[in-house]
CSV table of C-alpha atoms and ligand atoms in Angstrom, one decimal:
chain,number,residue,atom,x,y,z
N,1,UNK,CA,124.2,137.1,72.0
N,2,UNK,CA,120.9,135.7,73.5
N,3,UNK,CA,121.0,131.9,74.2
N,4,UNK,CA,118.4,130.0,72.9
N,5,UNK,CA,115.3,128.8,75.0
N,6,UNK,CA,115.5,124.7,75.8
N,7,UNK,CA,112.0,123.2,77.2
N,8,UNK,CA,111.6,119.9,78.6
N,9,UNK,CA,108.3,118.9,80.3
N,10,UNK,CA,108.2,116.5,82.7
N,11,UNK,CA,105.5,113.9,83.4
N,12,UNK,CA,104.7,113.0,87.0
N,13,UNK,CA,105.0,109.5,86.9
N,14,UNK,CA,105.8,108.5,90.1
N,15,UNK,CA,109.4,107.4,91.5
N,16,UNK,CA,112.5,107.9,89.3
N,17,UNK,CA,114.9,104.9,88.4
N,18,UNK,CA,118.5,104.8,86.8
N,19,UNK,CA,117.1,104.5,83.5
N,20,UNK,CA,115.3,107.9,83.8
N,21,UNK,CA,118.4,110.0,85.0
N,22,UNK,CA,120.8,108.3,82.5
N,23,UNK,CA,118.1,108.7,79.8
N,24,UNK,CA,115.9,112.1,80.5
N,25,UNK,CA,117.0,114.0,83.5
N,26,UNK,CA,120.8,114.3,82.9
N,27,UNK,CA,121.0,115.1,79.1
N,28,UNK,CA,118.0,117.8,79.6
N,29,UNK,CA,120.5,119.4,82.8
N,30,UNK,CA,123.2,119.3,80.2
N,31,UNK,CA,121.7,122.0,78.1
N,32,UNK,CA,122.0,124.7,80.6
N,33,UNK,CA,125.6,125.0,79.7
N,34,UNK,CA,124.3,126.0,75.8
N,35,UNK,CA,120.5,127.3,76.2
N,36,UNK,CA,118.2,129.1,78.1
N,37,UNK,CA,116.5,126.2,79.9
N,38,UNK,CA,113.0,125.9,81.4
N,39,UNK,CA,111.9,122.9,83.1
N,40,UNK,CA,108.0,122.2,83.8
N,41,UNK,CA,105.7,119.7,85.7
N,42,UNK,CA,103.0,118.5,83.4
N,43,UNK,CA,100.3,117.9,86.1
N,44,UNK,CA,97.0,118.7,84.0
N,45,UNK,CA,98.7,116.5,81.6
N,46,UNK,CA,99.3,113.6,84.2
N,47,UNK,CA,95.6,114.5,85.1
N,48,UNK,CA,94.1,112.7,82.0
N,49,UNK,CA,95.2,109.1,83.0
N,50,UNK,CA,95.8,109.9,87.0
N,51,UNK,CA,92.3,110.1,89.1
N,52,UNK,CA,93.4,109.9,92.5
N,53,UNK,CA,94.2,112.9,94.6
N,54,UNK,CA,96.7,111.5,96.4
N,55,UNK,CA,98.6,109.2,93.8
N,56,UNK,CA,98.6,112.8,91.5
N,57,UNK,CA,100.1,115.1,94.1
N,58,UNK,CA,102.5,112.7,95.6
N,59,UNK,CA,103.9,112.1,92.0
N,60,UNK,CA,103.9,115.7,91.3
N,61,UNK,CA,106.2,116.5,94.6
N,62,UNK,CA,108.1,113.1,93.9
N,63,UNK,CA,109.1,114.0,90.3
N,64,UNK,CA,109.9,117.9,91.2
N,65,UNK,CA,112.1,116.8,94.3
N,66,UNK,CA,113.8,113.9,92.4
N,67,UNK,CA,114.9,116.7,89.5
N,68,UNK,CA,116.2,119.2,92.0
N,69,UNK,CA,117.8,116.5,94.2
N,70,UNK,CA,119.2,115.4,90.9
N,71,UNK,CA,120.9,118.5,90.0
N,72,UNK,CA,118.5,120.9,88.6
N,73,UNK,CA,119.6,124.7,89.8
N,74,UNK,CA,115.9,126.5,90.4
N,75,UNK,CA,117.9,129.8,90.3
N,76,UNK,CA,119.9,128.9,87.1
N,77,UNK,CA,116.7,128.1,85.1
N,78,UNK,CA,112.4,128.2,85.3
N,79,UNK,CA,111.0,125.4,87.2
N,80,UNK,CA,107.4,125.6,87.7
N,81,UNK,CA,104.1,123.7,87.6
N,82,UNK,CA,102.1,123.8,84.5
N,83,UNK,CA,98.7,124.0,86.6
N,84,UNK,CA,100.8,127.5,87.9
N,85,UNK,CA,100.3,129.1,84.7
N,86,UNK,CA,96.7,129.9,83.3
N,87,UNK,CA,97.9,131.5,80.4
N,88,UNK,CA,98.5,128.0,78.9
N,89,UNK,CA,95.3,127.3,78.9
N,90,UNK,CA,94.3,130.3,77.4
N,91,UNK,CA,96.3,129.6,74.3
N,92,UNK,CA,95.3,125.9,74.5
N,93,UNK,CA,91.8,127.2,73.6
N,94,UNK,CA,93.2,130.1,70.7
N,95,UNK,CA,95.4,127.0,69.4
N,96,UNK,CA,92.3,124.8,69.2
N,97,UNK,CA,91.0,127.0,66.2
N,98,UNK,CA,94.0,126.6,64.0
N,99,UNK,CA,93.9,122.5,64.8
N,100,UNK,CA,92.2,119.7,62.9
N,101,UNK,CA,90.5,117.6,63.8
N,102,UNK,CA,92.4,115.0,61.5
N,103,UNK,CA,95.4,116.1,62.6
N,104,UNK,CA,94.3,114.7,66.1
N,105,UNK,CA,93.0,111.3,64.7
N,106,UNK,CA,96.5,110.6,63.6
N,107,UNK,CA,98.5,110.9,66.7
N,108,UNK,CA,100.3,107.9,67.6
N,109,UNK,CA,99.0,107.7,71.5
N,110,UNK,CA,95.5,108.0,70.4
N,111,UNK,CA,95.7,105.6,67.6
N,112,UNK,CA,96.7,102.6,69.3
N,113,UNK,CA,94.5,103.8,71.9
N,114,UNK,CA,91.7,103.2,69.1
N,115,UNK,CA,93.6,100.1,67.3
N,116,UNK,CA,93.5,98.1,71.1
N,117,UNK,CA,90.1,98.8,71.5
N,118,UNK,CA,89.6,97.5,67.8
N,119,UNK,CA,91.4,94.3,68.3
N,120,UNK,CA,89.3,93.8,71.4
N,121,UNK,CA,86.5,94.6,70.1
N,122,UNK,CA,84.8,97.6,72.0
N,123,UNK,CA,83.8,100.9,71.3
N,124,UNK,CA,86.6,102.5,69.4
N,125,UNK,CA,86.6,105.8,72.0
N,126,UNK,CA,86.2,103.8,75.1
N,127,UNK,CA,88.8,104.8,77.2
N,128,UNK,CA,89.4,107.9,75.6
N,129,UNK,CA,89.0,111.1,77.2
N,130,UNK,CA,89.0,114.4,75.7
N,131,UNK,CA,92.3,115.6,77.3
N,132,UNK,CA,93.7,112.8,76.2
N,133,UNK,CA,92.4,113.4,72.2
N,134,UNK,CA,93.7,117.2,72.6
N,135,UNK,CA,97.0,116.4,74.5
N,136,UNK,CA,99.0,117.2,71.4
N,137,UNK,CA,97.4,121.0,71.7
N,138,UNK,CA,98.0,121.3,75.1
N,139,UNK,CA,101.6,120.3,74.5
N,140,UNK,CA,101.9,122.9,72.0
N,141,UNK,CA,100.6,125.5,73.9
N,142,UNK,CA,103.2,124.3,76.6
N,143,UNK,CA,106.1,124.9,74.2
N,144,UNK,CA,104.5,127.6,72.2
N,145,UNK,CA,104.3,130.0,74.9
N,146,UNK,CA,107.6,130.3,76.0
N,147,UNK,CA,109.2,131.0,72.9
N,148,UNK,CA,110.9,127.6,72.7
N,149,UNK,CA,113.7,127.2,70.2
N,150,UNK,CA,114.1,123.6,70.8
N,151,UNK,CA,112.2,120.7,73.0
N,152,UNK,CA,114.6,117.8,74.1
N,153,UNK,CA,112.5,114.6,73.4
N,154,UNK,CA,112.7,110.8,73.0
N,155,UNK,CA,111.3,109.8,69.8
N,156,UNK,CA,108.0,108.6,71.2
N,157,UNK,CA,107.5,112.6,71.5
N,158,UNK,CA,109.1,113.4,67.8
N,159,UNK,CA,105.4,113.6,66.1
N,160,UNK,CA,103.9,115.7,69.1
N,161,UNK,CA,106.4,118.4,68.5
N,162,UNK,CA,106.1,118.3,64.8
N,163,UNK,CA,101.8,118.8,65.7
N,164,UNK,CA,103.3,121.9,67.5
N,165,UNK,CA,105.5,122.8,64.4
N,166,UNK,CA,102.6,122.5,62.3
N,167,UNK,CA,99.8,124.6,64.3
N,168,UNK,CA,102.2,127.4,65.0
N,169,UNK,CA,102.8,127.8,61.2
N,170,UNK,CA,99.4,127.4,60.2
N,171,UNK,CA,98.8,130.3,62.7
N,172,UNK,CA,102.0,132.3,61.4
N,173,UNK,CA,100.8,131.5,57.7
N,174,UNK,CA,96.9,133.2,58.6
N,175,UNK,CA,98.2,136.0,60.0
N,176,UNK,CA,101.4,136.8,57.8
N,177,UNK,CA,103.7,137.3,60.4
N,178,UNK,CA,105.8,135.1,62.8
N,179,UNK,CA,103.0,135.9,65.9
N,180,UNK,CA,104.8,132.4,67.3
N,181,UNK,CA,108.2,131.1,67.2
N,182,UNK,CA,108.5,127.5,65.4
N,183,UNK,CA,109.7,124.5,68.1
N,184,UNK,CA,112.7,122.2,67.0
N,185,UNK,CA,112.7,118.7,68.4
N,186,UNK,CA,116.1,117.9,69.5
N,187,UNK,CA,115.7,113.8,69.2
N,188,UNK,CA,118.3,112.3,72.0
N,189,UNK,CA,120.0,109.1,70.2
N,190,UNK,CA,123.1,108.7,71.8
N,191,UNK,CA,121.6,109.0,75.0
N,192,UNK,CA,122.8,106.0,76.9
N,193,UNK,CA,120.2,102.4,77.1
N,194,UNK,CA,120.1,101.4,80.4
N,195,UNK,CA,120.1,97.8,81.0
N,196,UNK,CA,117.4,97.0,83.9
N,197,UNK,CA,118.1,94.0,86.3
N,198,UNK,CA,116.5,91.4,84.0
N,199,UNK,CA,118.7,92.4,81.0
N,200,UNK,CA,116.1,93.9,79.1
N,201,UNK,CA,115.9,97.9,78.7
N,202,UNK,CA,115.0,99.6,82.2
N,203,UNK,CA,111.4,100.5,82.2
N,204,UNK,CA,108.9,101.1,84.3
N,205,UNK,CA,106.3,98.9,82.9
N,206,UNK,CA,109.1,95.9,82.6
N,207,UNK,CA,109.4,96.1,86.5
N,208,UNK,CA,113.1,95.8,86.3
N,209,UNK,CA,113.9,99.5,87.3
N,210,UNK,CA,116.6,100.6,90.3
N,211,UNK,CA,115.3,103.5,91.9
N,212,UNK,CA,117.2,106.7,92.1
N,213,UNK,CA,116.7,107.3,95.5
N,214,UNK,CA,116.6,103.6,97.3
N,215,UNK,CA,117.8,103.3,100.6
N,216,UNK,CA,121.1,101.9,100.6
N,217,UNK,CA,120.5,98.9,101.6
N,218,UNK,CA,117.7,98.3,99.3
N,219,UNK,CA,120.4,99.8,96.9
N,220,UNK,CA,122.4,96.3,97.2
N,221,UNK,CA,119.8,94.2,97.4
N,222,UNK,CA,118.4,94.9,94.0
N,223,UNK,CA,121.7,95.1,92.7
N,224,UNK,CA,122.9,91.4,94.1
N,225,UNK,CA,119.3,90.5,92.3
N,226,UNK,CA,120.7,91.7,88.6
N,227,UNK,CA,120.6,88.1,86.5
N,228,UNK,CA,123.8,86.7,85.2
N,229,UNK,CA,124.6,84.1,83.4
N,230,UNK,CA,126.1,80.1,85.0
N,231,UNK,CA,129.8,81.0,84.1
N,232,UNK,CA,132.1,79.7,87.6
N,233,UNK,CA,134.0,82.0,89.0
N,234,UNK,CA,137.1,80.8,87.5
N,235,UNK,CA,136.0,81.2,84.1
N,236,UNK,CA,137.4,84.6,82.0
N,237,UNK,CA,134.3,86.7,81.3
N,238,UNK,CA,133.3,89.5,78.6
N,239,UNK,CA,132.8,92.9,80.6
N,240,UNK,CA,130.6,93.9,77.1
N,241,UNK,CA,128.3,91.6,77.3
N,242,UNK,CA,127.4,92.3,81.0
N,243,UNK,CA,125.1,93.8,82.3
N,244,UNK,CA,126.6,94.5,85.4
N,245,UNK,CA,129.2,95.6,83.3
N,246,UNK,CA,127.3,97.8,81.0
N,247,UNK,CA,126.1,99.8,84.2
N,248,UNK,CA,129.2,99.4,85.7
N,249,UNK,CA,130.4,102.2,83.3
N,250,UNK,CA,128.0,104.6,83.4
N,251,UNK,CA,129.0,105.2,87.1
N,252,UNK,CA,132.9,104.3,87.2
N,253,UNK,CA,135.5,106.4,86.0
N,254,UNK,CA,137.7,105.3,83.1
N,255,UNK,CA,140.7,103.7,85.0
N,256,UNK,CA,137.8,101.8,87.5
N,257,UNK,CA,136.2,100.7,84.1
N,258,UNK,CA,139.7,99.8,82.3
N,259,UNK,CA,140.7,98.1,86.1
N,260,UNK,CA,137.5,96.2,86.2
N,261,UNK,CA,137.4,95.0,82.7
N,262,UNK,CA,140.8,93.3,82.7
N,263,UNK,CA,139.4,91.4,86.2
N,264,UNK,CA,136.8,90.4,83.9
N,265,UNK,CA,139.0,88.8,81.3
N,266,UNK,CA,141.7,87.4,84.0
N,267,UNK,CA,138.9,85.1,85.3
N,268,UNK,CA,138.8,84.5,89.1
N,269,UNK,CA,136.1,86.7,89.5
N,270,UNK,CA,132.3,85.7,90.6
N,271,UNK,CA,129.4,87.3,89.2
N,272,UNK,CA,128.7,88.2,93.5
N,273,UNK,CA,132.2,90.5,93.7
N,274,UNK,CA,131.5,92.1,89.9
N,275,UNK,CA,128.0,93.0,91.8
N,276,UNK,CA,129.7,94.3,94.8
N,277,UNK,CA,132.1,96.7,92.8
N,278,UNK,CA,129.0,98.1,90.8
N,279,UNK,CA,127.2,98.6,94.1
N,280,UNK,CA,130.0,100.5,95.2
N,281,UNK,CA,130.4,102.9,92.7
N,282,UNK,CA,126.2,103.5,92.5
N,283,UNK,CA,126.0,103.9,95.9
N,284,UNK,CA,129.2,106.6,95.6
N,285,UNK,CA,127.9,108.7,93.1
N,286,UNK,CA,123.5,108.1,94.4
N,287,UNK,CA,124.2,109.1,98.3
N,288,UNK,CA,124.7,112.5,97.5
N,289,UNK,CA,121.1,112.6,95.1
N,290,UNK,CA,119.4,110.5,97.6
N,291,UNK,CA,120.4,112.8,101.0
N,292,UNK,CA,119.2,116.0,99.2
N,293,UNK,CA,115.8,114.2,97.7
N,294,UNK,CA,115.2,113.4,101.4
N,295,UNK,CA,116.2,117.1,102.7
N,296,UNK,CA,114.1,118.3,100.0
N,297,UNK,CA,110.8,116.0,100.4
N,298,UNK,CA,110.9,116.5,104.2
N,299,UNK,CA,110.2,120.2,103.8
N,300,UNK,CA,107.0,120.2,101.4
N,301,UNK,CA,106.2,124.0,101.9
N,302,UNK,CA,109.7,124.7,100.5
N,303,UNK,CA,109.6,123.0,97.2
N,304,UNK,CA,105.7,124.5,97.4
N,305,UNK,CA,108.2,127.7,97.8
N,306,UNK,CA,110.5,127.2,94.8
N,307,UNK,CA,107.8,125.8,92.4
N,308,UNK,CA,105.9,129.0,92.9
N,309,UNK,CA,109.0,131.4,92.8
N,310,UNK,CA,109.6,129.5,89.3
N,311,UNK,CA,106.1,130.3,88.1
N,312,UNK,CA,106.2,133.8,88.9
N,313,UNK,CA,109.3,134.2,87.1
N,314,UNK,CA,107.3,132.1,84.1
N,315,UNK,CA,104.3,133.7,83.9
N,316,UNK,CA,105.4,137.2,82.6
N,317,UNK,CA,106.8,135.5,79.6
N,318,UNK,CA,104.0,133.4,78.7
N,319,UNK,CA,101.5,136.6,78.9
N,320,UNK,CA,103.6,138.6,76.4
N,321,UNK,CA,103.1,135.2,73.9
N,322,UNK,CA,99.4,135.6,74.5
N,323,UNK,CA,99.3,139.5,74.3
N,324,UNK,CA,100.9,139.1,70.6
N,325,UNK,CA,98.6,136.3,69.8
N,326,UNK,CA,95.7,137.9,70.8
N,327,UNK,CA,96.6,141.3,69.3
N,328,UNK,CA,97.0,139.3,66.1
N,329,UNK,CA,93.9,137.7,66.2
N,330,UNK,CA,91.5,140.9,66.5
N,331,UNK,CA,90.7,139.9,70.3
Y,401,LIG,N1,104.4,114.4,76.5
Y,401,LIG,C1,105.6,114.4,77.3
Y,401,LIG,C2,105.9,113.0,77.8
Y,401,LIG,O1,105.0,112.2,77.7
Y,401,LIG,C3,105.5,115.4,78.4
Y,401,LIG,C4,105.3,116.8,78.0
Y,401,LIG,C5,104.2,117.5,78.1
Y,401,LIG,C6,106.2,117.6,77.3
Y,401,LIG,N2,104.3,118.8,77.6
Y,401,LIG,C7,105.5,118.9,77.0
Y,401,LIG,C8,107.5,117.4,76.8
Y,401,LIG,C9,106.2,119.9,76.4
Y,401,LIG,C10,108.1,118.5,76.1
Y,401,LIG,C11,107.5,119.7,75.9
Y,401,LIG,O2,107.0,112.8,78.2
């Protein structure tokens, strides 16, 4: 039986923390057990908010050698840039008949785009670029032409996927025949909240984030600087309201976690030791991730190498999408 076809795009966004591989990058590996996966950078994407040459390419190598380094198997799936395959754009532009207008004006991203610039009182499209208006298209056409069966998404992305739903059935509906295959979101709940070093959510824009591939000691540096609360050491503690706790288990097996907890309880223990048993059990399971990003980002012509490999083994599929299309269309 064929598998199904997984996508996940990937923002360049710069350097990868905990909360990223806990949240995005491990539960979008996962589905290479079940699917057919293909993975892509989203550079001309990034390219609407990113102006400088050398901020975008760094992030673009940074993100792509954090996911290999991370686990992602280049022979196992398609990796690829998105700027690698013209054929997107192509169907951007045929997609871009069957959209709205309207349907633009209500995407999320754009609105509060339009709300902010409301509140402060400025030209309601200041700011706003035309790549960013049309993003939702150029997403579609990044899912539509490879056949996607499902898109793994957080649920900022849910209504992006369901503008994808809706063009490709418009389309399907004009030309009375399933020309392109219907995206499902696959919205990831139970994916795991990651507390950052302050206590509230890792993030990014929080500044609270623990890189994926900090040098070690920089590793325990940031992780002695996770806030607790006053309780002395000899005071019992609750492991599930800790934060240190809380990541704790994401990285320790069961027994550590059971052992760990009942230290916890027992009292005795200082917030400084709890800190010292999670850096241990980071830095256990982060060595092996951070040695390969480094491998990986010292030889730039290699991931050049596989990015390219991954494209050619891309681009075949998303002409035949474009063939039909076209075909349909009378073009
Ligand atoms: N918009 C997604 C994000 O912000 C990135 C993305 C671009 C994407 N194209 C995609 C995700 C196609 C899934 C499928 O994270």
């Amino acid at each position: 039986m064929n598998k199904k076809i997984a996508l996940t795009g990937i923002k360049p966004t710069g350097s990868l923390h905990i909360g990223n591989y806990f949240g995005a990058i491990k539960p979008a590996l996962a589905l290479t057990a079940n699917y057919e996966t293909r993975y892509f950078i989203a550079d001309y994407h990034a390219l609407n908010t990113m102006k400088d040459p050398a901020e975008l390419s760094v992030s673009i190598r940074e993100v792509a050698a954090g996911w290999l380094a991370a686990g992602l198997d280049p022979d196992k799936v398609i990796f690829y840039r998105q700027s690698s395959i013209p054929e997107v754009f192509e169907l951007t532009t045929m997609l871009m008949a069957f959209t709205s207008k309207g349907l633009m004006n209500r995407a999320h991203a754009y609105k509060a785009i339009v709300q902010e610039n409301n509140e402060k009182q400025n030209d309601p499209d200041a700011g706003v670029n035309m790549g960013l208006f049309t993003y939702p298209v150029l997403m579609a056409a990044d899912i539509i032409i490879f056949d996607s069966d499902v898109v793994p998404v957080g649920k900022d992305q849910v209504q992006h996927i369901e503008m994808a739903q809706d063009i490709a059935q418009s389309i399907n509906a004009n030309y009375k025949q399933e020309v392109l295959r219907v995206p499902q979101p696959a919205v990831q709940e139970n994916s795991a909240v990651v507390p950052g070093l302050d206590g509230r959510k890792m993030s990014k824009s929080y500044g609270n984030t623990i890189p994926l591939f900090a040098p070690e000691k920089n590793l325990r540096k940031l992780i002695m600087r996770i806030v607790t609360n006053s309780q002395a050491m000899e005071e019992p503690k609750d492991p599930e309201t800790s934060q240190i706790f809380l990541l704790y288990k994401l990285f320790a097996l069961p027994e550590e976690q059971a052992a760990l907890a009942a230290r916890y309880r027992a009292g005795g223990m200082g917030w400084g030791e709890a800190k010292e048993e999670l850096f241990r059990v980071v830095n256990r399971e982060l060595s092996p991730l951070r040695e390969r990003f480094q491998a990986i980002t010292a030889d730039p012509a290699g991931l050049d190498r596989i990015l390219a490999a991954g494209a050619e083994k891309a681009r075949p599929i998303a002409a035949a999408t474009l063939r039909r299309f076209r075909k349909a269309a009378g073009i």
